[in-house]
GROMACS .gro file of C-alpha atoms in nm:
model
  273
    1MET     CA    1  -2.848  -0.443  -0.394
    2ARG     CA    2  -2.640  -0.127  -0.423
    3LYS     CA    3  -2.845   0.157  -0.567
    4ALA     CA    4  -2.544   0.349  -0.692
    5GLY     CA    5  -2.169   0.349  -0.663
    6LEU     CA    6  -1.996   0.582  -0.421
    7LEU     CA    7  -1.848   0.787  -0.702
    8ALA     CA    8  -2.174   0.799  -0.895
    9LEU     CA    9  -2.335   0.963  -0.592
   10LEU     CA   10  -2.064   1.225  -0.597
   11GLY     CA   11  -2.123   1.296  -0.965
   12ILE     CA   12  -1.751   1.276  -1.032
   13THR     CA   13  -1.653   1.335  -1.392
   14SER     CA   14  -1.278   1.301  -1.379
   15GLY     CA   15  -1.208   1.088  -1.076
   16LEU     CA   16  -1.122   1.141  -0.712
   17PHE     CA   17  -0.770   1.275  -0.667
   18PHE     CA   18  -0.565   1.295  -0.352
   19ALA     CA   19  -0.209   1.342  -0.237
   20VAL     CA   20  -0.091   1.054  -0.023
   21PRO     CA   21   0.143   1.124   0.269
   22ALA     CA   22   0.429   0.892   0.348
   23SER     CA   23   0.308   0.579   0.524
   24ALA     CA   24   0.572   0.376   0.703
   25GLU     CA   25   0.360   0.064   0.700
   26GLY     CA   26   0.099  -0.118   0.496
   27VAL     CA   27  -0.259   0.009   0.521
   28PRO     CA   28  -0.487  -0.287   0.611
   29GLU     CA   29  -0.801  -0.125   0.468
   30CYS     CA   30  -0.622  -0.082   0.134
   31GLY     CA   31  -0.507  -0.441   0.092
   32ASN     CA   32  -0.201  -0.378   0.314
   33ILE     CA   33  -0.045  -0.171   0.037
   34ARG     CA   34   0.240   0.053   0.152
   35PHE     CA   35   0.175   0.407   0.023
   36GLU     CA   36   0.518   0.552   0.093
   37GLY     CA   37   0.660   0.674  -0.237
   38LEU     CA   38   0.329   0.650  -0.423
   39SER     CA   39   0.175   0.952  -0.591
   40GLY     CA   40  -0.083   1.043  -0.854
   41CYS     CA   41  -0.350   0.842  -0.672
   42GLU     CA   42  -0.700   0.855  -0.816
   43VAL     CA   43  -1.024   0.661  -0.821
   44ARG     CA   44  -1.123   0.595  -1.182
   45VAL     CA   45  -1.470   0.504  -1.306
   46THR     CA   46  -1.646   0.400  -1.628
   47ALA     CA   47  -1.445   0.425  -1.952
   48GLU     CA   48  -1.123   0.552  -1.794
   49CYS     CA   49  -1.142   0.275  -1.536
   50ASN     CA   50  -1.200   0.006  -1.800
   51ALA     CA   51  -0.907   0.129  -2.006
   52SER     CA   52  -0.682   0.127  -1.700
   53CYS     CA   53  -0.780  -0.227  -1.597
   54THR     CA   54  -0.668  -0.383  -1.926
   55GLU     CA   55  -0.292  -0.411  -1.870
   56LEU     CA   56  -0.181  -0.704  -1.654
   57GLY     CA   57   0.138  -0.521  -1.558
   58ILE     CA   58  -0.046  -0.282  -1.325
   59TYR     CA   59  -0.134  -0.550  -1.068
   60LYS     CA   60   0.217  -0.641  -0.948
   61THR     CA   61   0.210  -0.441  -0.624
   62ALA     CA   62  -0.136  -0.569  -0.530
   63CYS     CA   63  -0.049  -0.931  -0.611
   64ALA     CA   64   0.287  -0.930  -0.435
   65THR     CA   65   0.128  -0.780  -0.124
   66LYS     CA   66  -0.154  -1.034  -0.131
   67LEU     CA   67   0.076  -1.332  -0.187
   68VAL     CA   68   0.339  -1.260   0.081
   69PRO     CA   69   0.125  -1.391   0.371
   70VAL     CA   70   0.013  -1.687   0.157
   71CYS     CA   71   0.373  -1.786   0.086
   72LYS     CA   72   0.485  -1.710   0.439
   73THR     CA   73   0.334  -2.041   0.549
   74GLU     CA   74   0.623  -2.215   0.372
   75CYS     CA   75   0.883  -1.936   0.380
   76THR     CA   76   0.974  -1.956   0.748
   77LEU     CA   77   1.351  -1.910   0.767
   78SER     CA   78   1.497  -1.710   1.054
   79ALA     CA   79   1.731  -1.417   1.006
   80MET     CA   80   2.093  -1.514   0.941
   81PRO     CA   81   2.333  -1.408   1.222
   82THR     CA   82   2.581  -1.273   0.967
   83CYS     CA   83   2.310  -1.038   0.840
   84THR     CA   84   2.185  -0.920   1.179
   85ASP     CA   85   2.538  -0.875   1.316
   86LYS     CA   86   2.644  -0.657   1.023
   87CYS     CA   87   2.322  -0.459   1.035
   88THR     CA   88   2.322  -0.393   1.410
   89VAL     CA   89   2.687  -0.283   1.412
   90GLN     CA   90   2.610  -0.013   1.156
   91CYS     CA   91   2.280   0.075   1.319
   92LYS     CA   92   2.431   0.112   1.665
   93SER     CA   93   2.702   0.330   1.515
   94ASP     CA   94   2.426   0.553   1.381
   95CYS     CA   95   2.272   0.570   1.729
   96ASP     CA   96   2.609   0.664   1.879
   97ASN     CA   97   2.635   0.945   1.625
   98GLY     CA   98   2.298   1.087   1.720
   99VAL     CA   99   2.085   0.938   1.442
  100ASN     CA  100   1.731   0.876   1.566
  101VAL     CA  101   1.664   0.522   1.445
  102ILE     CA  102   1.294   0.429   1.448
  103CYS     CA  103   1.218   0.070   1.357
  104LYS     CA  104   0.908   0.122   1.142
  105HIS     CA  105   1.075   0.401   0.945
  106ASN     CA  106   1.423   0.253   0.904
  107CYS     CA  107   1.353  -0.118   0.859
  108PHE     CA  108   1.197  -0.095   0.512
  109THR     CA  109   1.475   0.132   0.384
  110GLU     CA  110   1.741  -0.103   0.518
  111CYS     CA  111   1.561  -0.405   0.373
  112THR     CA  112   1.530  -0.264   0.021
  113THR     CA  113   1.884  -0.126  -0.010
  114THR     CA  114   1.996  -0.408  -0.242
  115ARG     CA  115   1.662  -0.456  -0.421
  116ASP     CA  116   1.758  -0.295  -0.752
  117ALA     CA  117   2.081  -0.493  -0.778
  118GLY     CA  118   1.909  -0.813  -0.669
  119CYS     CA  119   1.632  -0.779  -0.928
  120SER     CA  120   1.835  -0.644  -1.220
  121ALA     CA  121   1.894  -0.986  -1.379
  122LYS     CA  122   1.549  -1.132  -1.310
  123PRO     CA  123   1.318  -1.220  -1.605
  124ASP     CA  124   1.053  -0.979  -1.471
  125VAL     CA  125   1.230  -0.697  -1.289
  126ALA     CA  126   0.908  -0.520  -1.190
  127GLN     CA  127   0.757  -0.835  -1.038
  128CYS     CA  128   1.079  -0.906  -0.849
  129ALA     CA  129   1.082  -0.551  -0.710
  130ALA     CA  130   0.716  -0.576  -0.608
  131THR     CA  131   0.777  -0.906  -0.429
  132TRP     CA  132   1.089  -0.765  -0.263
  133ASP     CA  133   0.905  -0.457  -0.136
  134ALA     CA  134   0.602  -0.653  -0.016
  135ASN     CA  135   0.817  -0.909   0.165
  136CYS     CA  136   1.021  -0.634   0.335
  137ASP     CA  137   0.708  -0.443   0.429
  138ALA     CA  138   0.541  -0.750   0.583
  139GLU     CA  139   0.844  -0.853   0.789
  140CYS     CA  140   0.915  -0.496   0.901
  141ASP     CA  141   0.551  -0.439   0.997
  142SER     CA  142   0.556  -0.759   1.201
  143GLN     CA  143   0.886  -0.684   1.375
  144CYS     CA  144   0.828  -0.314   1.439
  145VAL     CA  145   0.467  -0.318   1.555
  146THR     CA  146   0.542  -0.281   1.928
  147VAL     CA  147   0.899  -0.167   1.985
  148GLU     CA  148   0.972  -0.021   2.326
  149GLY     CA  149   1.307   0.115   2.431
  150ASP     CA  150   1.583   0.339   2.310
  151CYS     CA  151   1.755   0.376   1.974
  152TYR     CA  152   1.955   0.056   2.024
  153GLN     CA  153   1.641  -0.152   2.082
  154HIS     CA  154   1.494  -0.008   1.764
  155CYS     CA  155   1.815  -0.113   1.588
  156ILE     CA  156   1.779  -0.474   1.701
  157GLU     CA  157   1.417  -0.501   1.592
  158CYS     CA  158   1.481  -0.315   1.267
  159CYS     CA  159   1.766  -0.549   1.173
  160ASP     CA  160   1.569  -0.860   1.270
  161GLY     CA  161   1.286  -0.755   1.040
  162SER     CA  162   1.512  -0.664   0.750
  163CYS     CA  163   1.726  -0.977   0.781
  164THR     CA  164   1.426  -1.209   0.818
  165ALA     CA  165   1.291  -1.070   0.492
  166ASP     CA  166   1.632  -1.120   0.332
  167ALA     CA  167   1.647  -1.484   0.446
  168ASN     CA  168   1.309  -1.560   0.290
  169MET     CA  169   1.338  -1.351  -0.027
  170SER     CA  170   1.429  -1.636  -0.260
  171CYS     CA  171   1.152  -1.855  -0.118
  172GLN     CA  172   0.897  -1.576  -0.159
  173GLU     CA  173   0.999  -1.522  -0.522
  174THR     CA  174   0.975  -1.893  -0.606
  175CYS     CA  175   0.642  -1.936  -0.429
  176GLN     CA  176   0.484  -1.625  -0.579
  177ASN     CA  177   0.602  -1.709  -0.932
  178GLU     CA  178   0.382  -2.019  -0.928
  179VAL     CA  179   0.057  -1.824  -0.887
  180PHE     CA  180   0.143  -1.465  -0.979
  181GLU     CA  181  -0.019  -1.465  -1.322
  182ASP     CA  182  -0.340  -1.617  -1.184
  183CYS     CA  183  -0.346  -1.341  -0.923
  184GLU     CA  184  -0.310  -1.074  -1.191
  185HIS     CA  185  -0.603  -1.215  -1.389
  186GLU     CA  186  -0.813  -1.228  -1.073
  187PHE     CA  187  -0.743  -0.864  -0.990
  188ARG     CA  188  -0.809  -0.758  -1.350
  189ALA     CA  189  -1.152  -0.924  -1.344
  190ASN     CA  190  -1.232  -0.752  -1.014
  191CYS     CA  191  -1.108  -0.420  -1.149
  192GLU     CA  192  -1.322  -0.440  -1.463
  193ALA     CA  193  -1.630  -0.548  -1.267
  194SER     CA  194  -1.597  -0.245  -1.038
  195CYS     CA  195  -1.576   0.023  -1.308
  196SER     CA  196  -1.952   0.078  -1.329
  197GLY     CA  197  -1.983   0.107  -0.950
  198ASP     CA  198  -1.734   0.242  -0.699
  199GLY     CA  199  -1.451   0.222  -0.951
  200ALA     CA  200  -1.088   0.133  -0.884
  201LEU     CA  201  -0.805   0.311  -0.705
  202PHE     CA  202  -0.476   0.359  -0.891
  203CYS     CA  203  -0.147   0.515  -0.775
  204ASN     CA  204   0.142   0.578  -1.013
  205GLY     CA  205  -0.070   0.389  -1.266
  206GLU     CA  206  -0.065   0.079  -1.043
  207TYR     CA  207  -0.389  -0.088  -0.935
  208ILE     CA  208  -0.441  -0.067  -0.559
  209ILE     CA  209  -0.796  -0.173  -0.474
  210ALA     CA  210  -1.147  -0.168  -0.622
  211GLY     CA  211  -1.519  -0.184  -0.558
  212SER     CA  212  -1.676  -0.193  -0.214
  213GLN     CA  213  -1.335  -0.176  -0.045
  214ILE     CA  214  -1.273   0.179  -0.167
  215PRO     CA  215  -1.476   0.373   0.097
  216ASN     CA  216  -1.293   0.212   0.390
  217CYS     CA  217  -0.960   0.250   0.212
  218ILE     CA  218  -1.017   0.622   0.153
  219LYS     CA  219  -1.126   0.670   0.515
  220ALA     CA  220  -0.810   0.499   0.634
  221LEU     CA  221  -0.595   0.720   0.413
  222ALA     CA  222  -0.785   1.027   0.533
  223ALA     CA  223  -0.708   0.928   0.892
  224ARG     CA  224  -0.341   0.943   0.794
  225GLY     CA  225  -0.378   1.307   0.695
  226LEU     CA  226  -0.425   1.307   0.317
  227GLU     CA  227  -0.585   1.591   0.122
  228VAL     CA  228  -0.886   1.500  -0.089
  229LYS     CA  229  -0.990   1.684  -0.404
  230ALA     CA  230  -1.277   1.588  -0.630
  231GLU     CA  231  -1.457   1.740  -0.924
  232ALA     CA  232  -1.817   1.686  -0.823
  233SER     CA  233  -2.168   1.824  -0.814
  234VAL     CA  234  -2.181   1.825  -0.435
  235THR     CA  235  -1.964   1.981  -0.167
  236LEU     CA  236  -1.776   1.753   0.068
  237GLY     CA  237  -1.714   1.915   0.404
  238PRO     CA  238  -1.678   1.843   0.775
  239ASP     CA  239  -2.057   1.808   0.814
  240GLY     CA  240  -2.092   1.561   0.528
  241ILE     CA  241  -2.266   1.628   0.198
  242ASP     CA  242  -2.436   1.968   0.189
  243GLY     CA  243  -2.615   1.909  -0.141
  244VAL     CA  244  -2.506   2.238  -0.295
  245ALA     CA  245  -2.449   2.194  -0.667
  246ASN     CA  246  -2.139   2.381  -0.770
  247ALA     CA  247  -2.018   2.179  -1.071
  248GLY     CA  248  -1.665   2.273  -0.979
  249VAL     CA  249  -1.375   2.142  -0.777
  250CYS     CA  250  -1.467   2.038  -0.425
  251ALA     CA  251  -1.166   2.049  -0.199
  252TYR     CA  252  -1.157   1.954   0.165
  253SER     CA  253  -0.837   1.957   0.365
  254PRO     CA  254  -0.896   1.794   0.704
  255GLY     CA  255  -0.790   2.006   0.998
  256SER     CA  256  -0.719   1.692   1.197
  257LYS     CA  257  -0.626   1.343   1.088
  258GLY     CA  258  -0.969   1.194   1.159
  259SER     CA  259  -1.190   1.480   1.044
  260LEU     CA  260  -1.271   1.334   0.703
  261ALA     CA  261  -1.397   1.002   0.836
  262ALA     CA  262  -1.751   1.123   0.908
  263PRO     CA  263  -1.836   1.255   0.559
  264LEU     CA  264  -1.686   0.948   0.399
  265ALA     CA  265  -1.892   0.728   0.628
  266VAL     CA  266  -2.203   0.912   0.508
  267LEU     CA  267  -2.105   0.846   0.148
  268ALA     CA  268  -2.045   0.479   0.218
  269ALA     CA  269  -2.383   0.447   0.388
  270LEU     CA  270  -2.561   0.615   0.099
  271ALA     CA  271  -2.384   0.397  -0.154
  272GLY     CA  272  -2.484   0.083   0.029
  273GLY     CA  273  -2.848   0.180   0.077
   0.00000   0.00000   0.00000
């Protein structure tokens, strides 16, 4: 049995706050959520956490991301040649003009270009946008994972990922609509159950992840170079927890991308003891 939640050990009174750098792909340890464009991320506990968990509308990103691979078993269309041809012509023109096209950075942007227009008439615009983003992210991650070659090769893979997502967008929306509300209720229950322990992570007011998954998620984000700030009764530094009570703001900016992993591992071990 867990003796105390991770955040309880830290003595946090107002949550754990951090600035998230752009991430050009989903973060597996954080439910495969894509953090590019997200801000205002914080781990909330107790009353603030419970209040945040109430609204069903905050679970759209998490549900869409979770449901894309589920629905992908039936949404298996290949990219349309008309889409890939149009995309690669423009992309290769960019290469010729000196634009450095990188698949994992450009694919998602290309894929979501028409999202706002495509979702504007949908009954739930926010859900449509979440499904659109999650579908694009999944296909781009899959297509861009191991791209070797010059700018033109990146163009081909980028366009294949974007156009495959486009071909399956309608199928993903239909499939997800059937179970989306159930998913939201499931995440809300998990969110509420975690508030007295490790809490729940929110970005832009959207639920990201909760409970025992938080330590690994934070470590993964730290490895991507984020800055962590927490109001706590202990100091978090490169050597772990030093036990010095300062009742102030503890700030630790990692000098290297992986330098925060060790102290967070200590916290996770203590929380699970």
